[in-house]
Structures are given as C-alpha cells and as structure tokens.
Amino acid sequence: MLLMPCSNWRWFFEPQHSRLAIDLGEMMFLTPYGEDCLIPDALQTMQFGTCHADFYNDVIRELSANLNLTEPQMVQVALNATAKAFFTLPTMPKSWHFQVSQSIVFSRKGKLCQLVNNQGESGLVLVVEADQDASVVMLLSQNLALSEYKQLECFQTIKVMNDRLSPLPAAASHRISAA
C-alpha cells in the first residue's frame, strides 16, 4: 500500500547524518539535503502540513500516471521533491550545462521532462518549482554529467531556464536509482 501523509509526520534536522529528515511514525526518511542548502526553518522540528501533503500527493499522482515505478520509489521521489520545494535555499539557473530544447515545454510543478547535457546525454527530471522563465528540477536518472569533472546525481536539483526542458519521448521506459 502506498504511504500516504499522516498528521503525526514531522520534519526535523537529523544531526548524526546532517540531513533534513522526516519522522513517518514507525520509520524515518533521510533526504539528501544537508545543512548547507537548507533554509533556517528546516533546522527546527515542524509538522508535515497540509501544503506539504498536497504537494506530495500531486507528485505521487504525476509519477503514477507517467512512470512505471514501485510504490517505495514513488514515495522516495515525492518526499525528496517535497523537501526540496519547501526547505532549501533558492539557487541561480545553471542552464549552460544543457542544450536548448527543440520543443516548447510548459513547465509546472510535478511535470516530468528531460534535460540533454552538452555531450548529448539525457536525464529524466521532475519539476519541483516552476515560474515563467526558469524551473528547479530534480534528477530522477542515476546521474547526468554537467561537465568533464562534475555530475548531477539522482535526487540532486538544479535550476535551469525553461528553454532547456525537453518533453519525454512517448514510449520511454525510465528507471530511477534508490539513494
């Protein structure tokens, strides 16, 4: 059964791993987001609120409609996306790592797209934050090279101009990697 938000879920900063975490009642989930990228409020314990639950449920719906993922994978993606959307510091676009798309993609929260790096490799991404010009996306592919020396890893995020987002191929089969 799919893990659905409960009133006893709590966000907290887990000092042993220096990561934002969520207490899910009988288990704990560690996000990949460390103290250096978190807003000050993320270092305090707080309730998993209705806005978090709405965002989480929207991501779950989008994933189940468009990707063939297991329930644990969907939960992992949705919790990481929710943490990113609400608790991390803003970033500047780093679009130069990616090719301009040949198709127009209208970005919105929860949308699945792909990015194509300058070496022609593509990666599956989930839009976490969207505005008219740029979007923060979370990589769902195992990794994607940004340069000769730097890679974007699964569940890491990057902000890009919307003209870098490409539509998903119609018959694509996507896999994500558990962090």
C-alpha angles and dihedrals in degrees: 000000000000116000107246126192117271132196091245095060112116135187116222141159110254105213098193091063096023091230139123108256139181126222105220095184104257095025142032127228120205117208120210091242116111131196094268093067100036129100115240093255090061089068090065128073112256140167121264093246134204092263089055091047092049092051092045092050092048090054092047090052093049093048095047091048096049112024136048099232132149117249093253090052091050091050091048092051094044095049092047092047091049091050091049094047095052110025113035131090119256118262137201122247117269097190096146089084091066140059122248109257120246090215131057115246119190104218122220135158111281096018118139117225139149134243122210115208125215090266090059096252117135132213133194113241137183118216107236099171126017136186134162097280109020142023137203108228132189118217113237095177118088093257142328126206115241094180140339089285106028134064135187108227128210111288093014115124136221134181116232137172111262092243087072094060115099127194119254116259108256098240099032121142112209132196129192128201123234112239 
